[in-house]
Amino acid sequence: MIKTVEWTKDGVRMLDQRLLPSEEKYLMLRSYDEVAEAIRKMVIRGAPAIGVSAAMGIALGASQSVGTSVADLDDDLQYICDVMGKTRPTAVNLFWAIERMRGAFQRNKHLNDVEEVKKALVSEALAIFEEDITANRAIGHHGEPLLPDGATVLTHCNAGALATAGDYGTALGVIRGARDAGKKIAVIADETRPYLQGLRLTAWELAKDDIPVTVITDNMAGHVMKSGKVDAVVVGADRIAANGDTANKIGTYMVAVLAREHGVPFYVAAPLTTLDLSLASGEEIPIEERDSMEVTHIRDHQLAPDGINVHNPAFDVTPHQFITAIITDKGVARPPYLKSLKTLFE
Ligand code: MRU
């Protein structure tokens, strides 16, 4: 099993995804600000993995607090959560995890013992980690019946083990679920410019798992669908609004439009921790703008002319009308999403 992120007695251990697939190197992060920096710099990425890492970072920071009272710990926790909350704006799992950690503090502060409250925060982070793995298995279980035996599935970005606490992943969890149900599934992975999560990460983890994978550049998706080579699209999500509008990696919207045009079902796979029912529609989802160098360069090699204007939105929003179903850990939601997504929480 790929260990994306791990709690150890020395700190939070993470696989440095920036180096994959050329190097499999783990970093030991020994403070909350090192964890925050790792999220910001994309050592770790993917909505659920960001949430789990933030929870571990908060637990680490709290356990290193030198405050002598629960009130001191509360102040430190507040500060740490603020730092964590400023790392990446789009994936709601980050804010969900921060709220869970704050809730754990509130539930345990009456213990009036700093060390006991710290222990409770570490337990909460570990629970978040375990729950993510269980949720992904459930997504695989609920989603696999949607994929026929022999299907070829197109995916965008990386919504696999690397994007979660590990093991199954979300979109790749549906594919792994189908594989584990005895079906033969092949994957087409969009390379996913500019950060190349498809080319570097999805291709790497599927090949490691012996699931047949073919990489295409993003602009080939239309041609490939028109040739009848794609039976379904399955992607992950960073935030899903109450009406089903879904923010995911830039380029997802384009894939959804193509899927509609070619009559290919378009599925979103995500745990309930990615749902943000406080937002009425995708219009309200904040879209992260990242460094222009991700567009102008490939690693350290500059390809664009000096000083050129660049726009680099890291995510786009697929309107709910393009989504055939949303596969979650609590079951499969179908349109109208305003009703079906709410029901999942009952
Ligand atoms: O910028 P990233 O790599 O964090 O973006 C990741 C994605 O968009 C994933 O598809 C999404 O987080 C779902 S991961 C299970």
mmCIF file of C-alpha atoms and ligand atoms in Angstrom:
data_model
loop_
_atom_site.group_PDB
_atom_site.id
_atom_site.type_symbol
_atom_site.label_atom_id
_atom_site.label_comp_id
_atom_site.label_asym_id
_atom_site.label_seq_id
_atom_site.Cartn_x
_atom_site.Cartn_y
_atom_site.Cartn_z
ATOM 1 C CA MET A 1 0.000 0.000 0.000
ATOM 2 C CA ILE A 2 1.266 3.478 -0.900
ATOM 3 C CA LYS A 3 1.870 5.464 2.295
ATOM 4 C CA THR A 4 0.976 8.995 1.271
ATOM 5 C CA VAL A 5 1.076 10.463 4.784
ATOM 6 C CA GLU A 6 1.793 8.883 8.133
ATOM 7 C CA TRP A 7 1.826 9.899 11.797
ATOM 8 C CA THR A 8 5.078 8.843 13.508
ATOM 9 C CA LYS A 9 6.611 9.546 16.907
ATOM 10 C CA ASP A 10 9.086 11.928 15.198
ATOM 11 C CA GLY A 11 6.568 13.913 13.166
ATOM 12 C CA VAL A 12 4.450 13.640 10.025
ATOM 13 C CA ARG A 13 6.038 11.524 7.292
ATOM 14 C CA MET A 14 5.062 12.262 3.685
ATOM 15 C CA LEU A 15 5.926 10.874 0.308
ATOM 16 C CA ASP A 16 7.308 13.835 -1.672
ATOM 17 C CA GLN A 17 4.964 13.768 -4.672
ATOM 18 C CA ARG A 18 6.886 16.545 -6.413
ATOM 19 C CA LEU A 19 9.639 14.051 -7.206
ATOM 20 C CA LEU A 20 7.492 11.204 -8.492
ATOM 21 C CA PRO A 21 7.892 9.102 -10.509
ATOM 22 C CA SER A 22 11.686 9.560 -10.751
ATOM 23 C CA GLU A 23 12.330 9.421 -7.030
ATOM 24 C CA GLU A 24 10.427 7.798 -4.140
ATOM 25 C CA LYS A 25 11.570 9.977 -1.276
ATOM 26 C CA TYR A 26 9.904 10.506 2.126
ATOM 27 C CA LEU A 27 10.156 13.716 4.128
ATOM 28 C CA MET A 28 9.857 13.922 7.911
ATOM 29 C CA LEU A 29 8.008 17.101 8.874
ATOM 30 C CA ARG A 30 8.729 18.039 12.456
ATOM 31 C CA SER A 31 6.477 21.061 13.030
ATOM 32 C CA TYR A 32 3.040 22.344 12.029
ATOM 33 C CA ASP A 33 4.543 25.035 9.804
ATOM 34 C CA GLU A 34 6.591 22.438 7.926
ATOM 35 C CA VAL A 35 3.343 20.530 7.297
ATOM 36 C CA ALA A 36 1.603 23.736 6.142
ATOM 37 C CA GLU A 37 4.505 24.485 3.810
ATOM 38 C CA ALA A 38 4.367 20.924 2.424
ATOM 39 C CA ILE A 39 0.664 21.377 1.589
ATOM 40 C CA ARG A 40 1.307 24.769 -0.010
ATOM 41 C CA LYS A 41 4.259 23.476 -2.058
ATOM 42 C CA MET A 42 2.364 20.307 -3.109
ATOM 43 C CA VAL A 43 4.651 17.772 -1.452
ATOM 44 C CA ILE A 44 1.214 16.316 -0.810
ATOM 45 C CA ARG A 45 -1.904 17.196 -2.795
ATOM 46 C CA GLY A 46 -5.402 15.915 -3.533
ATOM 47 C CA ALA A 47 -8.382 17.049 -1.466
ATOM 48 C CA PRO A 48 -8.655 14.178 1.075
ATOM 49 C CA ALA A 49 -4.852 13.977 1.520
ATOM 50 C CA ILE A 50 -4.739 17.723 2.195
ATOM 51 C CA GLY A 51 -7.436 17.307 4.885
ATOM 52 C CA VAL A 52 -5.684 14.381 6.578
ATOM 53 C CA SER A 53 -2.306 16.178 6.472
ATOM 54 C CA ALA A 54 -3.770 19.363 7.926
ATOM 55 C CA ALA A 55 -5.314 17.367 10.799
ATOM 56 C CA MET A 56 -1.957 15.719 11.504
ATOM 57 C CA GLY A 57 -0.177 19.082 11.252
ATOM 58 C CA ILE A 58 -2.604 20.587 13.762
ATOM 59 C CA ALA A 59 -2.141 17.623 16.120
ATOM 60 C CA LEU A 60 1.636 17.968 15.784
ATOM 61 C CA GLY A 61 1.564 21.702 16.456
ATOM 62 C CA ALA A 62 -0.747 21.268 19.440
ATOM 63 C CA SER A 63 1.394 18.514 20.946
ATOM 64 C CA GLN A 64 4.439 20.815 20.689
ATOM 65 C CA SER A 65 2.643 23.715 22.385
ATOM 66 C CA VAL A 66 4.503 24.935 25.474
ATOM 67 C CA GLY A 67 1.345 26.441 26.965
ATOM 68 C CA THR A 68 0.705 25.400 30.553
ATOM 69 C CA SER A 69 -3.072 25.772 30.575
ATOM 70 C CA VAL A 70 -5.906 24.629 28.327
ATOM 71 C CA ALA A 71 -6.546 28.318 27.533
ATOM 72 C CA ASP A 72 -2.931 28.652 26.275
ATOM 73 C CA LEU A 73 -3.399 25.562 24.146
ATOM 74 C CA ASP A 74 -6.615 27.063 22.759
ATOM 75 C CA ASP A 75 -4.689 30.198 21.674
ATOM 76 C CA ASP A 76 -1.965 28.118 20.012
ATOM 77 C CA LEU A 77 -4.535 25.900 18.312
ATOM 78 C CA GLN A 78 -6.332 28.937 16.924
ATOM 79 C CA TYR A 79 -3.088 30.258 15.453
ATOM 80 C CA ILE A 80 -2.091 26.877 13.976
ATOM 81 C CA CYS A 81 -5.534 26.428 12.398
ATOM 82 C CA ASP A 82 -5.296 29.901 10.847
ATOM 83 C CA VAL A 83 -1.934 29.040 9.283
ATOM 84 C CA MET A 84 -3.283 25.720 7.986
ATOM 85 C CA GLY A 85 -6.398 27.403 6.569
ATOM 86 C CA LYS A 86 -4.274 29.686 4.389
ATOM 87 C CA THR A 87 -2.451 26.905 2.544
ATOM 88 C CA ARG A 88 -4.794 26.066 -0.348
ATOM 89 C CA PRO A 89 -8.262 27.560 -0.865
ATOM 90 C CA THR A 90 -10.256 25.197 -3.095
ATOM 91 C CA ALA A 91 -10.365 21.739 -1.487
ATOM 92 C CA VAL A 92 -12.997 21.938 1.247
ATOM 93 C CA ASN A 93 -11.530 18.879 2.979
ATOM 94 C CA LEU A 94 -8.913 21.234 4.438
ATOM 95 C CA PHE A 95 -11.540 23.391 6.174
ATOM 96 C CA TRP A 96 -13.565 20.335 7.155
ATOM 97 C CA ALA A 97 -10.477 18.840 8.879
ATOM 98 C CA ILE A 98 -9.719 22.106 10.677
ATOM 99 C CA GLU A 99 -13.309 22.192 11.991
ATOM 100 C CA ARG A 100 -13.052 18.542 13.116
ATOM 101 C CA MET A 101 -9.862 19.338 15.063
ATOM 102 C CA ARG A 102 -11.450 22.437 16.629
ATOM 103 C CA GLY A 103 -14.472 20.306 17.556
ATOM 104 C CA ALA A 104 -12.214 17.711 19.215
ATOM 105 C CA PHE A 105 -10.666 20.477 21.305
ATOM 106 C CA GLN A 106 -14.089 21.785 22.338
ATOM 107 C CA ARG A 107 -15.238 18.302 23.329
ATOM 108 C CA ASN A 108 -12.147 17.644 25.447
ATOM 109 C CA LYS A 109 -11.244 21.002 26.992
ATOM 110 C CA HIS A 110 -13.315 20.177 30.093
ATOM 111 C CA LEU A 111 -10.622 17.588 30.968
ATOM 112 C CA ASN A 112 -8.666 20.640 32.068
ATOM 113 C CA ASP A 113 -5.417 18.781 31.533
ATOM 114 C CA VAL A 114 -3.199 20.036 28.693
ATOM 115 C CA GLU A 115 -1.553 16.648 28.079
ATOM 116 C CA GLU A 116 -4.913 14.848 27.908
ATOM 117 C CA VAL A 117 -6.301 17.386 25.439
ATOM 118 C CA LYS A 118 -3.168 17.025 23.287
ATOM 119 C CA LYS A 119 -3.672 13.254 23.280
ATOM 120 C CA ALA A 120 -7.300 13.710 22.204
ATOM 121 C CA LEU A 121 -6.172 15.893 19.285
ATOM 122 C CA VAL A 122 -3.686 13.259 18.113
ATOM 123 C CA SER A 123 -6.418 10.586 18.348
ATOM 124 C CA GLU A 124 -8.741 12.774 16.286
ATOM 125 C CA ALA A 125 -6.138 13.180 13.527
ATOM 126 C CA LEU A 126 -5.549 9.421 13.485
ATOM 127 C CA ALA A 127 -9.310 8.827 13.299
ATOM 128 C CA ILE A 128 -9.553 11.206 10.320
ATOM 129 C CA PHE A 129 -6.772 9.216 8.620
ATOM 130 C CA GLU A 130 -8.500 5.848 9.229
ATOM 131 C CA GLU A 131 -11.929 7.168 8.222
ATOM 132 C CA ASP A 132 -10.540 8.383 4.909
ATOM 133 C CA ILE A 133 -9.245 4.930 4.043
ATOM 134 C CA THR A 134 -12.614 3.383 4.984
ATOM 135 C CA ALA A 135 -14.491 6.040 2.964
ATOM 136 C CA ASN A 136 -12.450 5.310 -0.141
ATOM 137 C CA ARG A 137 -13.129 1.584 0.135
ATOM 138 C CA ALA A 138 -16.854 2.411 0.390
ATOM 139 C CA ILE A 139 -16.649 4.671 -2.688
ATOM 140 C CA GLY A 140 -15.101 1.741 -4.558
ATOM 141 C CA HIS A 141 -17.855 -0.567 -3.348
ATOM 142 C CA HIS A 142 -20.705 1.803 -4.308
ATOM 143 C CA GLY A 143 -19.128 2.852 -7.617
ATOM 144 C CA GLU A 144 -17.885 -0.398 -9.093
ATOM 145 C CA PRO A 145 -21.329 -1.612 -10.325
ATOM 146 C CA LEU A 146 -21.352 1.428 -12.649
ATOM 147 C CA LEU A 147 -18.368 0.075 -14.588
ATOM 148 C CA PRO A 148 -19.055 -2.847 -16.938
ATOM 149 C CA ASP A 149 -16.561 -5.675 -17.293
ATOM 150 C CA GLY A 150 -14.045 -4.786 -20.004
ATOM 151 C CA ALA A 151 -14.627 -1.026 -19.630
ATOM 152 C CA THR A 152 -12.085 1.615 -20.516
ATOM 153 C CA VAL A 153 -12.269 4.526 -18.097
ATOM 154 C CA LEU A 154 -10.855 7.966 -18.703
ATOM 155 C CA THR A 155 -9.678 9.916 -15.661
ATOM 156 C CA HIS A 156 -8.226 13.375 -15.153
ATOM 157 C CA CYS A 157 -5.601 14.479 -12.616
ATOM 158 C CA ASN A 158 -4.839 12.060 -9.785
ATOM 159 C CA ALA A 159 -7.649 10.964 -7.502
ATOM 160 C CA GLY A 160 -5.904 7.829 -6.316
ATOM 161 C CA ALA A 161 -4.082 6.550 -3.250
ATOM 162 C CA LEU A 162 -1.689 9.488 -3.568
ATOM 163 C CA ALA A 163 -4.537 12.007 -3.269
ATOM 164 C CA THR A 164 -5.953 10.408 -0.110
ATOM 165 C CA ALA A 165 -4.718 8.755 3.087
ATOM 166 C CA GLY A 166 -3.635 5.877 0.828
ATOM 167 C CA ASP A 167 -4.920 2.477 -0.337
ATOM 168 C CA TYR A 168 -7.829 2.879 -2.837
ATOM 169 C CA GLY A 169 -8.281 6.589 -3.622
ATOM 170 C CA THR A 170 -11.585 8.046 -4.847
ATOM 171 C CA ALA A 171 -11.872 7.948 -8.677
ATOM 172 C CA LEU A 172 -9.188 5.270 -8.769
ATOM 173 C CA GLY A 173 -11.039 3.647 -5.851
ATOM 174 C CA VAL A 174 -13.979 2.994 -8.197
ATOM 175 C CA ILE A 175 -11.554 1.451 -10.706
ATOM 176 C CA ARG A 176 -9.840 -0.625 -7.996
ATOM 177 C CA GLY A 177 -13.269 -1.671 -6.694
ATOM 178 C CA ALA A 178 -14.192 -2.945 -10.170
ATOM 179 C CA ARG A 179 -10.851 -4.719 -10.503
ATOM 180 C CA ASP A 180 -11.349 -6.345 -7.087
ATOM 181 C CA ALA A 181 -14.844 -7.433 -8.161
ATOM 182 C CA GLY A 182 -13.136 -9.445 -10.909
ATOM 183 C CA LYS A 183 -13.682 -7.061 -13.835
ATOM 184 C CA LYS A 184 -11.124 -6.236 -16.481
ATOM 185 C CA ILE A 185 -10.714 -2.459 -16.507
ATOM 186 C CA ALA A 186 -8.324 -0.322 -18.538
ATOM 187 C CA VAL A 187 -7.591 3.328 -17.812
ATOM 188 C CA ILE A 188 -6.836 6.309 -20.010
ATOM 189 C CA ALA A 189 -5.091 8.976 -17.944
ATOM 190 C CA ASP A 190 -5.085 12.591 -19.130
ATOM 191 C CA GLU A 191 -1.603 13.979 -18.512
ATOM 192 C CA THR A 192 -3.230 16.992 -16.745
ATOM 193 C CA ARG A 193 -1.270 20.082 -17.655
ATOM 194 C CA PRO A 194 0.247 22.105 -16.143
ATOM 195 C CA TYR A 195 1.237 20.099 -13.052
ATOM 196 C CA LEU A 196 1.074 16.695 -14.778
ATOM 197 C CA GLN A 197 -0.647 14.764 -11.982
ATOM 198 C CA GLY A 198 -2.015 12.300 -14.575
ATOM 199 C CA LEU A 199 1.270 11.657 -16.330
ATOM 200 C CA ARG A 200 3.429 11.531 -13.203
ATOM 201 C CA LEU A 201 1.136 10.241 -10.450
ATOM 202 C CA THR A 202 -1.881 8.365 -11.867
ATOM 203 C CA ALA A 203 0.287 6.525 -14.388
ATOM 204 C CA TRP A 204 2.782 5.683 -11.621
ATOM 205 C CA GLU A 205 0.292 4.336 -9.106
ATOM 206 C CA LEU A 206 -1.778 2.359 -11.630
ATOM 207 C CA ALA A 207 1.304 0.784 -13.194
ATOM 208 C CA LYS A 208 2.494 -0.164 -9.682
ATOM 209 C CA ASP A 209 -0.898 -1.821 -9.161
ATOM 210 C CA ASP A 210 -0.797 -3.659 -12.531
ATOM 211 C CA ILE A 211 -3.896 -1.836 -13.825
ATOM 212 C CA PRO A 212 -3.450 -1.204 -17.579
ATOM 213 C CA VAL A 213 -3.010 2.530 -18.166
ATOM 214 C CA THR A 214 -2.491 4.607 -21.303
ATOM 215 C CA VAL A 215 -1.480 8.256 -21.003
ATOM 216 C CA ILE A 216 -2.783 10.881 -23.430
ATOM 217 C CA THR A 217 -2.205 14.620 -23.507
ATOM 218 C CA ASP A 218 -5.267 16.631 -22.485
ATOM 219 C CA ASN A 219 -6.015 17.813 -26.007
ATOM 220 C CA MET A 220 -6.398 14.203 -27.208
ATOM 221 C CA ALA A 221 -9.472 13.466 -25.053
ATOM 222 C CA GLY A 222 -11.977 14.606 -27.725
ATOM 223 C CA HIS A 223 -10.407 12.500 -30.434
ATOM 224 C CA VAL A 224 -10.227 9.458 -28.171
ATOM 225 C CA MET A 225 -13.893 9.768 -27.117
ATOM 226 C CA LYS A 226 -15.021 10.327 -30.717
ATOM 227 C CA SER A 227 -13.223 7.096 -31.690
ATOM 228 C CA GLY A 228 -15.456 5.261 -29.190
ATOM 229 C CA LYS A 229 -12.553 4.239 -26.971
ATOM 230 C CA VAL A 230 -13.999 5.541 -23.681
ATOM 231 C CA ASP A 231 -16.864 3.788 -21.836
ATOM 232 C CA ALA A 232 -16.965 6.070 -18.793
ATOM 233 C CA VAL A 233 -15.205 9.046 -17.237
ATOM 234 C CA VAL A 234 -14.496 8.963 -13.489
ATOM 235 C CA VAL A 235 -12.873 11.953 -11.771
ATOM 236 C CA GLY A 236 -12.373 13.135 -8.203
ATOM 237 C CA ALA A 237 -13.482 16.435 -6.665
ATOM 238 C CA ASP A 238 -12.114 19.242 -4.525
ATOM 239 C CA ARG A 239 -15.438 20.761 -3.532
ATOM 240 C CA ILE A 240 -19.028 19.929 -4.441
ATOM 241 C CA ALA A 241 -21.710 22.581 -3.925
ATOM 242 C CA ALA A 242 -25.288 21.819 -2.792
ATOM 243 C CA ASN A 243 -26.585 21.753 -6.397
ATOM 244 C CA GLY A 244 -23.894 19.248 -7.496
ATOM 245 C CA ASP A 245 -21.593 21.740 -9.256
ATOM 246 C CA THR A 246 -18.129 20.263 -8.814
ATOM 247 C CA ALA A 247 -14.713 21.898 -8.586
ATOM 248 C CA ASN A 248 -11.904 19.624 -9.679
ATOM 249 C CA LYS A 249 -8.552 19.935 -11.421
ATOM 250 C CA ILE A 250 -8.405 22.409 -14.298
ATOM 251 C CA GLY A 251 -9.508 20.661 -17.492
ATOM 252 C CA THR A 252 -12.222 18.556 -15.855
ATOM 253 C CA TYR A 253 -14.963 20.807 -17.242
ATOM 254 C CA MET A 254 -13.615 20.337 -20.767
ATOM 255 C CA VAL A 255 -13.691 16.547 -20.298
ATOM 256 C CA ALA A 256 -17.289 16.714 -19.000
ATOM 257 C CA VAL A 257 -18.446 18.701 -22.037
ATOM 258 C CA LEU A 258 -16.776 16.188 -24.361
ATOM 259 C CA ALA A 259 -18.326 13.271 -22.474
ATOM 260 C CA ARG A 260 -21.792 14.806 -22.866
ATOM 261 C CA GLU A 261 -21.251 15.362 -26.598
ATOM 262 C CA HIS A 262 -20.193 11.730 -27.080
ATOM 263 C CA GLY A 263 -22.784 10.112 -24.809
ATOM 264 C CA VAL A 264 -20.165 8.888 -22.319
ATOM 265 C CA PRO A 265 -21.288 8.773 -18.639
ATOM 266 C CA PHE A 266 -19.385 11.256 -16.482
ATOM 267 C CA TYR A 267 -18.990 10.243 -12.815
ATOM 268 C CA VAL A 268 -17.562 12.205 -9.898
ATOM 269 C CA ALA A 269 -16.205 10.135 -6.983
ATOM 270 C CA ALA A 270 -15.714 11.850 -3.620
ATOM 271 C CA PRO A 271 -16.203 11.288 0.112
ATOM 272 C CA LEU A 272 -18.811 13.319 2.003
ATOM 273 C CA THR A 273 -15.886 15.368 3.382
ATOM 274 C CA THR A 274 -15.658 16.969 -0.095
ATOM 275 C CA LEU A 275 -19.282 18.144 -0.057
ATOM 276 C CA ASP A 276 -19.893 21.766 0.869
ATOM 277 C CA LEU A 277 -23.649 22.130 1.157
ATOM 278 C CA SER A 278 -23.173 25.649 2.571
ATOM 279 C CA LEU A 279 -22.560 26.806 -1.010
ATOM 280 C CA ALA A 280 -25.616 27.016 -3.246
ATOM 281 C CA SER A 281 -23.651 26.615 -6.478
ATOM 282 C CA GLY A 282 -20.172 26.296 -7.938
ATOM 283 C CA GLU A 283 -20.069 30.071 -8.550
ATOM 284 C CA GLU A 284 -19.135 30.461 -4.884
ATOM 285 C CA ILE A 285 -16.205 28.031 -4.898
ATOM 286 C CA PRO A 286 -12.861 29.850 -4.577
ATOM 287 C CA ILE A 287 -10.491 28.893 -7.389
ATOM 288 C CA GLU A 288 -6.800 28.830 -6.552
ATOM 289 C CA GLU A 289 -4.479 30.735 -8.891
ATOM 290 C CA ARG A 290 -1.008 29.166 -8.814
ATOM 291 C CA ASP A 291 2.482 30.292 -9.796
ATOM 292 C CA SER A 292 2.923 31.131 -13.497
ATOM 293 C CA MET A 293 6.088 29.010 -13.546
ATOM 294 C CA GLU A 294 3.907 25.891 -13.503
ATOM 295 C CA VAL A 295 2.791 26.939 -16.996
ATOM 296 C CA THR A 296 5.954 28.490 -18.407
ATOM 297 C CA HIS A 297 8.321 25.782 -17.168
ATOM 298 C CA ILE A 298 8.553 22.005 -17.067
ATOM 299 C CA ARG A 299 10.361 21.452 -13.783
ATOM 300 C CA ASP A 300 13.292 23.949 -13.999
ATOM 301 C CA HIS A 301 13.290 24.197 -17.762
ATOM 302 C CA GLN A 302 11.725 27.378 -19.184
ATOM 303 C CA LEU A 303 9.728 26.889 -22.391
ATOM 304 C CA ALA A 304 7.845 30.200 -22.685
ATOM 305 C CA PRO A 305 9.320 33.549 -23.708
ATOM 306 C CA ASP A 306 10.523 35.782 -20.858
ATOM 307 C CA GLY A 307 7.902 38.046 -19.299
ATOM 308 C CA ILE A 308 4.885 36.505 -21.052
ATOM 309 C CA ASN A 309 1.450 36.931 -19.366
ATOM 310 C CA VAL A 310 0.150 33.711 -17.846
ATOM 311 C CA HIS A 311 -3.152 32.684 -16.254
ATOM 312 C CA ASN A 312 -2.932 29.554 -14.097
ATOM 313 C CA PRO A 313 -6.226 28.634 -12.399
ATOM 314 C CA ALA A 314 -5.640 25.281 -10.692
ATOM 315 C CA PHE A 315 -9.308 24.169 -10.769
ATOM 316 C CA ASP A 316 -12.491 24.591 -12.767
ATOM 317 C CA VAL A 317 -16.142 23.975 -11.980
ATOM 318 C CA THR A 318 -18.177 21.392 -13.875
ATOM 319 C CA PRO A 319 -21.870 22.392 -13.813
ATOM 320 C CA HIS A 320 -24.095 19.693 -12.314
ATOM 321 C CA GLN A 321 -25.958 19.208 -15.619
ATOM 322 C CA PHE A 322 -22.888 17.426 -17.009
ATOM 323 C CA ILE A 323 -22.574 14.955 -14.118
ATOM 324 C CA THR A 324 -24.267 11.565 -14.548
ATOM 325 C CA ALA A 325 -23.845 10.605 -10.871
ATOM 326 C CA ILE A 326 -21.795 11.471 -7.789
ATOM 327 C CA ILE A 327 -20.322 8.391 -6.120
ATOM 328 C CA THR A 328 -19.769 8.858 -2.391
ATOM 329 C CA ASP A 329 -18.923 6.699 0.619
ATOM 330 C CA LYS A 330 -22.629 6.781 1.572
ATOM 331 C CA GLY A 331 -23.987 5.774 -1.827
ATOM 332 C CA VAL A 332 -24.515 7.084 -5.347
ATOM 333 C CA ALA A 333 -26.313 10.416 -5.756
ATOM 334 C CA ARG A 334 -28.230 11.121 -8.971
ATOM 335 C CA PRO A 335 -29.881 14.334 -10.205
ATOM 336 C CA PRO A 336 -31.546 16.382 -8.845
ATOM 337 C CA TYR A 337 -28.489 16.788 -6.596
ATOM 338 C CA LEU A 338 -30.062 19.470 -4.420
ATOM 339 C CA LYS A 339 -32.199 16.683 -2.957
ATOM 340 C CA SER A 340 -29.978 13.593 -3.351
ATOM 341 C CA LEU A 341 -26.821 15.114 -1.815
ATOM 342 C CA LYS A 342 -28.706 16.299 1.272
ATOM 343 C CA THR A 343 -30.168 12.812 1.751
ATOM 344 C CA LEU A 344 -26.660 11.338 2.061
ATOM 345 C CA PHE A 345 -26.197 13.104 5.391
ATOM 346 C CA GLU A 346 -29.395 11.718 6.934
HETATM 347 O O1 MRU B 1 -3.895 20.491 -7.205
HETATM 348 P P1 MRU B 1 -4.170 19.100 -6.712
HETATM 349 O O2 MRU B 1 -3.206 18.080 -7.249
HETATM 350 O O3 MRU B 1 -4.295 19.064 -5.211
HETATM 351 O O4 MRU B 1 -5.600 18.751 -7.314
HETATM 352 C C1 MRU B 1 -6.123 17.484 -7.084
HETATM 353 C C2 MRU B 1 -7.424 17.247 -7.748
HETATM 354 O O5 MRU B 1 -7.984 18.091 -8.386
HETATM 355 C C3 MRU B 1 -8.077 15.915 -7.469
HETATM 356 O O6 MRU B 1 -8.783 15.467 -8.573
HETATM 357 C C4 MRU B 1 -9.047 16.070 -6.281
HETATM 358 O O7 MRU B 1 -8.401 16.671 -5.203
HETATM 359 C C5 MRU B 1 -9.628 14.783 -5.852
HETATM 360 S S1 MRU B 1 -8.437 13.772 -5.071
HETATM 361 C C6 MRU B 1 -9.178 12.378 -4.457
#
